PDB file of C-alpha atoms in Angstrom:
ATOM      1  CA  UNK V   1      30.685 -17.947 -10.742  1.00 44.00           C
ATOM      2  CA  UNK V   2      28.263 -16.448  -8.044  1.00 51.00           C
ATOM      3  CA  UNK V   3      24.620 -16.400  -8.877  1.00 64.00           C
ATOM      4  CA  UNK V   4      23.551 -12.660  -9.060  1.00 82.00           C
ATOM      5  CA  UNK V   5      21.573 -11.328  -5.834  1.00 90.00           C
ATOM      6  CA  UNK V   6      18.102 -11.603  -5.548  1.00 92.00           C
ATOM      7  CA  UNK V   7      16.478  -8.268  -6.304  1.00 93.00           C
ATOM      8  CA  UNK V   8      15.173  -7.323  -2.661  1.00 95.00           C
ATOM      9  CA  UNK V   9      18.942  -7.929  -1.702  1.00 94.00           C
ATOM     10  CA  UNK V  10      20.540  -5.278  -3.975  1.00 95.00           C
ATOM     11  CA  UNK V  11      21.541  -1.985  -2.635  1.00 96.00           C
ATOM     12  CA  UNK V  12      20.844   0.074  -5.913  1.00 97.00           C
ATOM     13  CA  UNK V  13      16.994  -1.122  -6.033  1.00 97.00           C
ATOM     14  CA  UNK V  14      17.044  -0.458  -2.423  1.00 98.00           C
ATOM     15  CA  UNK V  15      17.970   2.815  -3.400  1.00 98.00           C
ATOM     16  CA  UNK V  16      15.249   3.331  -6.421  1.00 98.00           C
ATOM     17  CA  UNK V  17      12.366   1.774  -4.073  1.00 98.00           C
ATOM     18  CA  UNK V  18      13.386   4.344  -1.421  1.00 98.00           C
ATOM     19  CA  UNK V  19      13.766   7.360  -3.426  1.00 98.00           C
ATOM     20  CA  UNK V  20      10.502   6.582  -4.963  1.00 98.00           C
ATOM     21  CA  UNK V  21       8.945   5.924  -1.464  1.00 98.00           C
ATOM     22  CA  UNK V  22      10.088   9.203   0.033  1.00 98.00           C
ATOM     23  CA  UNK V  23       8.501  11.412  -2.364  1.00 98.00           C
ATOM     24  CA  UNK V  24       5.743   9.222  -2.539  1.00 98.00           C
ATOM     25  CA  UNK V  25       4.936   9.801   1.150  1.00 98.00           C
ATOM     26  CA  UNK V  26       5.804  13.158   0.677  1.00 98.00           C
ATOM     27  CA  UNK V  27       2.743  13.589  -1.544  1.00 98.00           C
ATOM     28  CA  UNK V  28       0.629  11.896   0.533  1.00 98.00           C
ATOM     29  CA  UNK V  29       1.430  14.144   3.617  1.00 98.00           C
ATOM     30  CA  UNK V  30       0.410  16.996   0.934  1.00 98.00           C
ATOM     31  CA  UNK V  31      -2.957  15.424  -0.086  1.00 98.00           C
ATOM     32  CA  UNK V  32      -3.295  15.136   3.206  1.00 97.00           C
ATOM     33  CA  UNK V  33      -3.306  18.677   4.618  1.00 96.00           C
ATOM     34  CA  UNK V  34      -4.786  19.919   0.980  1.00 97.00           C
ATOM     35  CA  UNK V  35      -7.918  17.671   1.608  1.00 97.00           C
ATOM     36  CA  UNK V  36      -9.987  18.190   4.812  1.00 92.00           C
ATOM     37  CA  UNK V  37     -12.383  15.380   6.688  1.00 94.00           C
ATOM     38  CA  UNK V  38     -15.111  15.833   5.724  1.00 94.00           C
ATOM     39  CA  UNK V  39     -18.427  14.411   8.019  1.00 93.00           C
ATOM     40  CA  UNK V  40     -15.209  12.995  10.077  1.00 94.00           C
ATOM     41  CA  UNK V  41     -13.853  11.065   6.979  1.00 97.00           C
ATOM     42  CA  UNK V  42     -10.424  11.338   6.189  1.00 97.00           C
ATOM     43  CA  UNK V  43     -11.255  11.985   2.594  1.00 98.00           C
ATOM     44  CA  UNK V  44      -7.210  13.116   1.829  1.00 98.00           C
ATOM     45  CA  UNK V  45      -6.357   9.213   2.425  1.00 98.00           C
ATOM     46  CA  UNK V  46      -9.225   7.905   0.930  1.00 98.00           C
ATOM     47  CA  UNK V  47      -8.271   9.604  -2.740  1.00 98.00           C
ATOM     48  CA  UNK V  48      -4.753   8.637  -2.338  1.00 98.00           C
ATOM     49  CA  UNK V  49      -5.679   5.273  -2.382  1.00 98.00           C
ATOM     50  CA  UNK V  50      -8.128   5.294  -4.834  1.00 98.00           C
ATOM     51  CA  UNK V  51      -5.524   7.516  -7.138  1.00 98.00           C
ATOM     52  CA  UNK V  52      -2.677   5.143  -6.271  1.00 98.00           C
ATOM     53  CA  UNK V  53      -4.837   1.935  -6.968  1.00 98.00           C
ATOM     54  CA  UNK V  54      -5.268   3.496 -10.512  1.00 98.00           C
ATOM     55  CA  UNK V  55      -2.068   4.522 -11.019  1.00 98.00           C
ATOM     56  CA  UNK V  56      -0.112   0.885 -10.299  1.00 98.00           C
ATOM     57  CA  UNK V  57      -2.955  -0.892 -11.960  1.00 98.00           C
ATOM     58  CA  UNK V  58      -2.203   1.034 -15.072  1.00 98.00           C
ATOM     59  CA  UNK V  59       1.529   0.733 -14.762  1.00 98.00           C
ATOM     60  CA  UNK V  60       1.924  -2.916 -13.663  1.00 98.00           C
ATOM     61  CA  UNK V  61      -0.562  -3.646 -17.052  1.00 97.00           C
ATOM     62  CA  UNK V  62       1.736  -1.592 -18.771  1.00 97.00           C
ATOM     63  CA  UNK V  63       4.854  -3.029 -17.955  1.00 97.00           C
ATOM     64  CA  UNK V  64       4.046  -6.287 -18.249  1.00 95.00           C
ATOM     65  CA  UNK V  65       2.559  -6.033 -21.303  1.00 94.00           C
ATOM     66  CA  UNK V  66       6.231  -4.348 -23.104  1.00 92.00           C
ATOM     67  CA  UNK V  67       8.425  -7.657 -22.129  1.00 92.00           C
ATOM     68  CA  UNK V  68       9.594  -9.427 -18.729  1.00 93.00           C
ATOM     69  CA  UNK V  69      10.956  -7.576 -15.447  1.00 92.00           C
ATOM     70  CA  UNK V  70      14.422  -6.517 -16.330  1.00 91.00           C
ATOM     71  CA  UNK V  71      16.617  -3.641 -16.445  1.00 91.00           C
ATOM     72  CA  UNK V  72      14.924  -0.730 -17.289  1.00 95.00           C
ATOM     73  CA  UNK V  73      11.046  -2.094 -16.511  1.00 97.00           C
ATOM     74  CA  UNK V  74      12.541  -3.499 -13.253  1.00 97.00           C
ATOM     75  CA  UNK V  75      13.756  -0.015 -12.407  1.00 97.00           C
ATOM     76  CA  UNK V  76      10.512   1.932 -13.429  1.00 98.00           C
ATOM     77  CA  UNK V  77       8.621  -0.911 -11.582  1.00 98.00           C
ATOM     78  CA  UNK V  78      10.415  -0.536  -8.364  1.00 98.00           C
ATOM     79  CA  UNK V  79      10.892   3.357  -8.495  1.00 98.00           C
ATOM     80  CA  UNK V  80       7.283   4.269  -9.333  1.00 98.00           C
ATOM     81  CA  UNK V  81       4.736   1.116  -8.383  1.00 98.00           C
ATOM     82  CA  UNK V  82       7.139  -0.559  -5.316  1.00 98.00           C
ATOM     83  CA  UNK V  83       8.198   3.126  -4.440  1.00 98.00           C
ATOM     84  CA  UNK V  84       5.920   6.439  -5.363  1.00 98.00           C
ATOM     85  CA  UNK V  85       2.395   4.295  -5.267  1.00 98.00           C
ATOM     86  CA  UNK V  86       3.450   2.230  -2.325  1.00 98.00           C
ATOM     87  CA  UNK V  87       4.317   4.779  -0.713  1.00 98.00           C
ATOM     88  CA  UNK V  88       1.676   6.776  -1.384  1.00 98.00           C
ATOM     89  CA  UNK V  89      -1.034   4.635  -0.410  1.00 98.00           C
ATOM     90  CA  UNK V  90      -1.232   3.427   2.858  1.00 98.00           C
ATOM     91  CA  UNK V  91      -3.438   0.608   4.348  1.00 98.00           C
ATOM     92  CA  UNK V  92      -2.109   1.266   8.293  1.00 98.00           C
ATOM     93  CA  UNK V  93      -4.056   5.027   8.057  1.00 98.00           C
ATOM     94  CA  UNK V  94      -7.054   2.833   6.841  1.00 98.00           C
ATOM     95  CA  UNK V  95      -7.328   0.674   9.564  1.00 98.00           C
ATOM     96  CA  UNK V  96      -6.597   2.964  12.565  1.00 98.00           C
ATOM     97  CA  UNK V  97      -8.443   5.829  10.850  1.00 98.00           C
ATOM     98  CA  UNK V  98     -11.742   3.024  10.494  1.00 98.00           C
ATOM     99  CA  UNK V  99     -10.850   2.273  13.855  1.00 98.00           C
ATOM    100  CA  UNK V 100     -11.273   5.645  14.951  1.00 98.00           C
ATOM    101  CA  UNK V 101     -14.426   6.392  13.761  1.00 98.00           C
ATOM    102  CA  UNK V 102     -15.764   3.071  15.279  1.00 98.00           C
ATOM    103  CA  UNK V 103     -14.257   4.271  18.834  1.00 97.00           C
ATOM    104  CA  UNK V 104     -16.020   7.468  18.314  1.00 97.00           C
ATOM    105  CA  UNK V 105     -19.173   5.485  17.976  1.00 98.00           C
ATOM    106  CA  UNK V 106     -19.348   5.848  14.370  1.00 98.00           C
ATOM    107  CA  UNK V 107     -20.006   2.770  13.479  1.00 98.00           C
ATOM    108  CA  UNK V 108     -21.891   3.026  10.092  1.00 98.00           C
ATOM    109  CA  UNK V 109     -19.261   5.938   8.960  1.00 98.00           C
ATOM    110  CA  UNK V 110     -16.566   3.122   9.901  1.00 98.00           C
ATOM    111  CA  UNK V 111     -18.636   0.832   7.304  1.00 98.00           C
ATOM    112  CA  UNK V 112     -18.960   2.889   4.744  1.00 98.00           C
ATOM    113  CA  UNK V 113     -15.340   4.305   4.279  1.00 98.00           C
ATOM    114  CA  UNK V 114     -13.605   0.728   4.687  1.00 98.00           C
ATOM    115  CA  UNK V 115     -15.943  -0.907   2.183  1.00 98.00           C
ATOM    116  CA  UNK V 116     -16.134   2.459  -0.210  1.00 98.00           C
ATOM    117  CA  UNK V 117     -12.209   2.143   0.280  1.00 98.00           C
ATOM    118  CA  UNK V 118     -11.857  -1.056  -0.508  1.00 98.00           C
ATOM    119  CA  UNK V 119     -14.524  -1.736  -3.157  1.00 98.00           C
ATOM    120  CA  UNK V 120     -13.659   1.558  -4.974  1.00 98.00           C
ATOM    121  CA  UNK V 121     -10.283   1.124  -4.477  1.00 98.00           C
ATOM    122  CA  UNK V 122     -10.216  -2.346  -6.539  1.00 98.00           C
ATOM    123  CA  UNK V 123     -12.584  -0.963  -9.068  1.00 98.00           C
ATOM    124  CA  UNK V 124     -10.156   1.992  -9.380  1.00 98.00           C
ATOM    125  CA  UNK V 125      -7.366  -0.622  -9.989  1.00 98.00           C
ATOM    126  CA  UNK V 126      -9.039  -2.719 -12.703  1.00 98.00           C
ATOM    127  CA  UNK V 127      -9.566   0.760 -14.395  1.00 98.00           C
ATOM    128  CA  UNK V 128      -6.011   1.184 -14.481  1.00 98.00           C
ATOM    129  CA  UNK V 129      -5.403  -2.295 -15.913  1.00 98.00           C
ATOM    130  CA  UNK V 130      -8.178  -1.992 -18.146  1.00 98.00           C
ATOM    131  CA  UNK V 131      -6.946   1.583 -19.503  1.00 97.00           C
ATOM    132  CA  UNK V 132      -3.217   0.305 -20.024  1.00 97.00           C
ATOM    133  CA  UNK V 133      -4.521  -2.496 -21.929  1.00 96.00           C
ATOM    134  CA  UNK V 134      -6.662  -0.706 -24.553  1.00 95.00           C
ATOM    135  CA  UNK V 135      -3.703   1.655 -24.880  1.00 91.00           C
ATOM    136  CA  UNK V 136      -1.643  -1.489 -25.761  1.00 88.00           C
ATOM    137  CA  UNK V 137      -4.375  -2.651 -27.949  1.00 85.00           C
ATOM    138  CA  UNK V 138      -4.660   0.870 -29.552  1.00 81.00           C
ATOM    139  CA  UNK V 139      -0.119   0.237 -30.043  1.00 75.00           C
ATOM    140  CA  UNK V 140      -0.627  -3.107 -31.469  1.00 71.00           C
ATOM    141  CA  UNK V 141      -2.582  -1.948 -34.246  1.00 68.00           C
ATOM    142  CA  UNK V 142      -0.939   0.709 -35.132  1.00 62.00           C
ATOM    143  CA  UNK V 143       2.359  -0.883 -35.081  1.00 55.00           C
TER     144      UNK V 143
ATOM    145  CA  UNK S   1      13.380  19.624   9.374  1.00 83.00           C
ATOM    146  CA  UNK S   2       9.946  17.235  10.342  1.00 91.00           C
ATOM    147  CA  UNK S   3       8.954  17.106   6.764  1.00 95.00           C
ATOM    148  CA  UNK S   4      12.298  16.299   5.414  1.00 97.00           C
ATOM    149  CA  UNK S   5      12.703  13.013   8.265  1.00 98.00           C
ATOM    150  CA  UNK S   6       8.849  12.389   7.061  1.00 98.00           C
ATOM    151  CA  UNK S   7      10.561  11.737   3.460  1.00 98.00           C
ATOM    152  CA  UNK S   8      13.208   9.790   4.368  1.00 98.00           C
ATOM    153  CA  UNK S   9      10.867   7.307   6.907  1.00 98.00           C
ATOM    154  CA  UNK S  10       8.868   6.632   4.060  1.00 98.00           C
ATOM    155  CA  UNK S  11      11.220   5.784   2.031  1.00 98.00           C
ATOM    156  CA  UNK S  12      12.826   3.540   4.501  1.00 98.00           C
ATOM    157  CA  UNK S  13       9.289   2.274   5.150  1.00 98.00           C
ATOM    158  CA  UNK S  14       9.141   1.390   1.413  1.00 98.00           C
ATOM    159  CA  UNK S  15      12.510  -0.618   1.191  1.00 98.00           C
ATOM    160  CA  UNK S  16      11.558  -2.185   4.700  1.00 98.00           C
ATOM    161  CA  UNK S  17       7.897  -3.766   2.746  1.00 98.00           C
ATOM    162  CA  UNK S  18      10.544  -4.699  -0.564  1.00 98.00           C
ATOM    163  CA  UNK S  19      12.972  -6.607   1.467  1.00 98.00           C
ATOM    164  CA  UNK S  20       9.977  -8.455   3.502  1.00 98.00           C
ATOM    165  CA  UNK S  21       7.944  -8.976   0.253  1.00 98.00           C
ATOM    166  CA  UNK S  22      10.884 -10.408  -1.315  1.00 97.00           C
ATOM    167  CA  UNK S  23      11.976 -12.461   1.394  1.00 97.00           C
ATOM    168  CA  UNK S  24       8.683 -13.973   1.977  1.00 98.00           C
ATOM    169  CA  UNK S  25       7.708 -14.203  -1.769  1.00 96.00           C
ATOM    170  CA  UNK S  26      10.747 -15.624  -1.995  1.00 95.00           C
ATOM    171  CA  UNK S  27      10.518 -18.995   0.707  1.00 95.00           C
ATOM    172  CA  UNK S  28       7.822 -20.372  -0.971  1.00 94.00           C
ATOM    173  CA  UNK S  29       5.733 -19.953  -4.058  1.00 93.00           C
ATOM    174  CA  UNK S  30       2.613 -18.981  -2.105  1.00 96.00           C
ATOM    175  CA  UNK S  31      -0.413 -19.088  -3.853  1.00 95.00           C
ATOM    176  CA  UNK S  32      -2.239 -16.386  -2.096  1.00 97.00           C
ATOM    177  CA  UNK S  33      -0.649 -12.368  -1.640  1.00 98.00           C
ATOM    178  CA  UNK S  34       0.468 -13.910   1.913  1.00 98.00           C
ATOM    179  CA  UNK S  35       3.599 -11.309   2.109  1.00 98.00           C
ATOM    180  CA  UNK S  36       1.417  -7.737   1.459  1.00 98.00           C
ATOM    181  CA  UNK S  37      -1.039  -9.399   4.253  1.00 98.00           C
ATOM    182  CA  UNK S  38       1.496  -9.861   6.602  1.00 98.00           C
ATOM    183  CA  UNK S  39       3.147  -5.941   5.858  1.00 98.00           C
ATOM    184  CA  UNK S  40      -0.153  -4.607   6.265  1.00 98.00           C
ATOM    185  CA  UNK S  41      -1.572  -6.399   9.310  1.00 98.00           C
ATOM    186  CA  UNK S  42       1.791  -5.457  11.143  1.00 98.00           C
ATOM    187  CA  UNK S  43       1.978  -1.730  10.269  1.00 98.00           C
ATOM    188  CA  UNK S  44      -1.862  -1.507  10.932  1.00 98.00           C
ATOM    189  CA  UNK S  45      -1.026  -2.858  14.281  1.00 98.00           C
ATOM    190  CA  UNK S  46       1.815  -0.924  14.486  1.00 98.00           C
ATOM    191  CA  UNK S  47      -0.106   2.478  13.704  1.00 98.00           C
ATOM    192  CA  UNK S  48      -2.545   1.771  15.692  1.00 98.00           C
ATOM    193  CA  UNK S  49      -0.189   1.283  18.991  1.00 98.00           C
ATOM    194  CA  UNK S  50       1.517   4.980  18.088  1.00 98.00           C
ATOM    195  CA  UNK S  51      -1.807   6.030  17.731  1.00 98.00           C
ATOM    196  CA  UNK S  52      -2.760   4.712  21.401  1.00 98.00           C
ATOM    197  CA  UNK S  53       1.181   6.212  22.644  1.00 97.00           C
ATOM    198  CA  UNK S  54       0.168   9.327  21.289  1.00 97.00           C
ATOM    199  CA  UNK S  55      -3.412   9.828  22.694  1.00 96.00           C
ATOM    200  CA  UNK S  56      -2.111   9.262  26.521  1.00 94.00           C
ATOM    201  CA  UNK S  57       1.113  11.984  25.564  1.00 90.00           C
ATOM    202  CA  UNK S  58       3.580   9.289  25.493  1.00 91.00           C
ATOM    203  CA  UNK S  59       4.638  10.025  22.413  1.00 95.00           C
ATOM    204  CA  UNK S  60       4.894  13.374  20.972  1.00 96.00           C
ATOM    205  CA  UNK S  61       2.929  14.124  17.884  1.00 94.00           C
ATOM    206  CA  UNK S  62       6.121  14.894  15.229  1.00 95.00           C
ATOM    207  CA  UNK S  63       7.153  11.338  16.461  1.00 97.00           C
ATOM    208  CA  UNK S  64       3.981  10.278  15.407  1.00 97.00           C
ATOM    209  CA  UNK S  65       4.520  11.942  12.080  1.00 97.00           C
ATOM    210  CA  UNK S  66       7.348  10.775  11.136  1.00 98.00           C
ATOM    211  CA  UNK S  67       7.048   7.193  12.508  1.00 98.00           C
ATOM    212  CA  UNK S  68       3.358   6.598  11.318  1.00 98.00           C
ATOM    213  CA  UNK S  69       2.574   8.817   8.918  1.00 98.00           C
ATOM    214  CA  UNK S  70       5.966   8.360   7.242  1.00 98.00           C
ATOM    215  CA  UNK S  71       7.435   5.255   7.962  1.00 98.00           C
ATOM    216  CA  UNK S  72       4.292   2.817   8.317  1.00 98.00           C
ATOM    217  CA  UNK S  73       2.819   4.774   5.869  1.00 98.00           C
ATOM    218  CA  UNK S  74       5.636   3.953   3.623  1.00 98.00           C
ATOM    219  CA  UNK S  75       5.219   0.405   4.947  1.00 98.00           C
ATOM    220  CA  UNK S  76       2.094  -0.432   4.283  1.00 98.00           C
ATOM    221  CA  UNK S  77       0.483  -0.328   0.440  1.00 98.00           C
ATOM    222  CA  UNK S  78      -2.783  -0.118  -0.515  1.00 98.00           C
ATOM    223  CA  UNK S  79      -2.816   0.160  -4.321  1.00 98.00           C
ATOM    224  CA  UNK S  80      -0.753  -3.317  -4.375  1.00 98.00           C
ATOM    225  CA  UNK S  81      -3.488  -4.529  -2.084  1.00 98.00           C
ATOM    226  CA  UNK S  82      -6.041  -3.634  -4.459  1.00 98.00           C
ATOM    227  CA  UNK S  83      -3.491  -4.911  -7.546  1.00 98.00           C
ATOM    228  CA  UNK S  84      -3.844  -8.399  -6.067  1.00 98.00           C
ATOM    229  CA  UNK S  85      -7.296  -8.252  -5.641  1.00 98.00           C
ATOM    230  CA  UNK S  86      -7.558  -7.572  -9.140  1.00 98.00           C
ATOM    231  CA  UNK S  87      -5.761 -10.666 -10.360  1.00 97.00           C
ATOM    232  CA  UNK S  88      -7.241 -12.927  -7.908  1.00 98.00           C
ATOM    233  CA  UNK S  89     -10.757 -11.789  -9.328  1.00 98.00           C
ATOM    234  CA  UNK S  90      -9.537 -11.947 -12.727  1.00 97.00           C
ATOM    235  CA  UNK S  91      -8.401 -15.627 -11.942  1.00 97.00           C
ATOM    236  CA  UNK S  92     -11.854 -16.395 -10.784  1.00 98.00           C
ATOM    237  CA  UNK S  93     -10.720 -17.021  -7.543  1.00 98.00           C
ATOM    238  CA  UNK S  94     -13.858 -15.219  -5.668  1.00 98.00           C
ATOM    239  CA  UNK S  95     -13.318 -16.234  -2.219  1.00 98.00           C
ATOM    240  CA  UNK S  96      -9.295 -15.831  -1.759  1.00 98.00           C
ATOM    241  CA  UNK S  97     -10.245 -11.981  -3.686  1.00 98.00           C
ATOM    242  CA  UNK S  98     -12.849 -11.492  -1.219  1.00 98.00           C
ATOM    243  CA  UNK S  99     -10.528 -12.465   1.957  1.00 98.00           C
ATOM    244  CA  UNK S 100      -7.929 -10.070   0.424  1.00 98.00           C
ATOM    245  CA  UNK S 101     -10.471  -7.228  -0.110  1.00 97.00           C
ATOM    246  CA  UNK S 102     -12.908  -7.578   2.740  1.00 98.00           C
ATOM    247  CA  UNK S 103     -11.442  -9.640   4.708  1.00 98.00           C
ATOM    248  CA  UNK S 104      -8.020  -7.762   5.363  1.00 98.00           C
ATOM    249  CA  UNK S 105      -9.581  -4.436   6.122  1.00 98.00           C
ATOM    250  CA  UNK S 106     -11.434  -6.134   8.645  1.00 98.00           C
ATOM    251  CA  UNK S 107      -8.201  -7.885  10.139  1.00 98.00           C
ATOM    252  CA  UNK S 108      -6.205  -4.959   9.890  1.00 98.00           C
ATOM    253  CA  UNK S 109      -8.780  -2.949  11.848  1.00 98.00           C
ATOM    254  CA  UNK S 110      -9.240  -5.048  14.763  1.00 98.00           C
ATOM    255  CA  UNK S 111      -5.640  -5.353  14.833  1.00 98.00           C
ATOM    256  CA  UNK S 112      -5.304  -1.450  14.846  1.00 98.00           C
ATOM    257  CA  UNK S 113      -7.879  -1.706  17.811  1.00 98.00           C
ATOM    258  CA  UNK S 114      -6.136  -3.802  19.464  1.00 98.00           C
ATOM    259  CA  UNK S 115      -2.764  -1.838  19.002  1.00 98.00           C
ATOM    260  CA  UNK S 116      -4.754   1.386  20.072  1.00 98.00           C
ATOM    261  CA  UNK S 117      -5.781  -0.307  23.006  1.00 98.00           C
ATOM    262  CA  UNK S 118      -2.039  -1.873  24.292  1.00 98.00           C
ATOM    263  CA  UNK S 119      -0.833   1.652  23.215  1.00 97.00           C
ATOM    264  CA  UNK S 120      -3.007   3.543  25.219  1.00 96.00           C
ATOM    265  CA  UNK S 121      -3.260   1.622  28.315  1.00 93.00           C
ATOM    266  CA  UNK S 122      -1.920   2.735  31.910  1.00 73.00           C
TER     267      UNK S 122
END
């Protein structure tokens, strides 16, 4: 008998994680043009990775906390965390956008949206965890 | 017709970063979020050389689009950066959090600099 696949090798959750990424980035574009710069900061990227941070927190907790990574958790996990959030965050913008503003001799705007990003962004995910877990709390004693 | 190949590079950016991640999660049981480093140092680089191509009009700005914005966008992940940090933190480990948090931005910018800088050379 052959040993299944790994997951990253199989063509249908290459097919979940890339549906999921497409309209992911799709929404991202959107954010983007919906959200100007404002004082030069690219404020569209800067809530989709704050509202993606959230999001996967929230869903990974979830997850995890209803059983192990199979089947149907496997498939939400890749479709909407690997997929949608992954693909609607984005670290590259971050860098070369930071990188901009430091070019353009912007150096404590450069500061200030990496850190803000990245402290913000880690806060926003431990509020997602955080949330997912009270809801499971909230399950487990009603259940 | 832009927005639709936008869509579709992301996607493929997506499954590129869940065949790495697996593949490098997979050699080894690495105790530090070594594989989402290594996606988003790359595409920051990456990004950051289109970005250079595009400022000296080598490379047209839908290209740009649909290569950066779409499929390094779709590459690269923030929110599982920030995930990582997270556990890291809630494992105590301060200083491997901090290198992940801090310390990859940092990386990731220089090497978007220096991407800009090979990109938009003459």
């Amino acid at each position: 008998m052959s040993e299944a696949r790994p997951p990253h090798l199989q063509v249908r959750l290459m097919g979940l994680v890339l549906v999921g990424g497409a309209v992911g980035t799709l929404a991202r574009w959107a954010v983007g043009l919906a959200v100007p710069h404002v004082l030069r900061l690219p404020l569209g990227t800067f809530t989709v990775n704050l509202a993606g941070a959230l999001v996967l927190g929230a869903l990974l907790e979830h997850l995890g906390s209803r059983g192990p990574d199979t089947d149907r958790r496997r498939a939400l996990r890749l479709t909407l965390g690997t997929g949608f959030c992954g693909g609607f965050t984005t670290y590259s913008a971050l860098a070369v956008d930071t990188d901009a503003l430091l070019r353009s001799g912007l150096v404590g705007h450069a500061l200030a949206y990496a850190l803000a990003t990245v402290v913000l962004g880690l806060l926003a995910s431990a509020l997602g965890v955080a949330l997912a877990r009270r809801l499971a709390g909230r399950r487990g004693r009603t259940a | 017709m832009t927005v639709l190949l936008l869509a579709l590079a992301g996607g493929l950016g997506a499954v590129a970063r869940f065949v790495l991640d697996g593949a490098v999660s997979s050699a080894r049981p690495w105790r530090y979020p070594v594989a989402t480093t290594l996606i988003n140092l790359t595409g920051s680089f990456l990004l950051g050389l289109l970005a250079g191509l595009a400022a000296t009009a080598l490379l047209p700005g839908s290209a740009l689009l649909v290569l950066g914005t779409g499929f390094l966008g779709g590459y690269t992940t923030f929110s599982t950066a920030a995930y990582e940090a997270v556990r890291l933190a809630e494992q105590r480990r301060w200083g491997a959090a901090l290198l992940h948090g801090v310390g990859q931005v940092v990386a990731a910018t220089a090497l978007a600099a220096l991407g800009y800088l090979l990109g938009s050379a003459r």
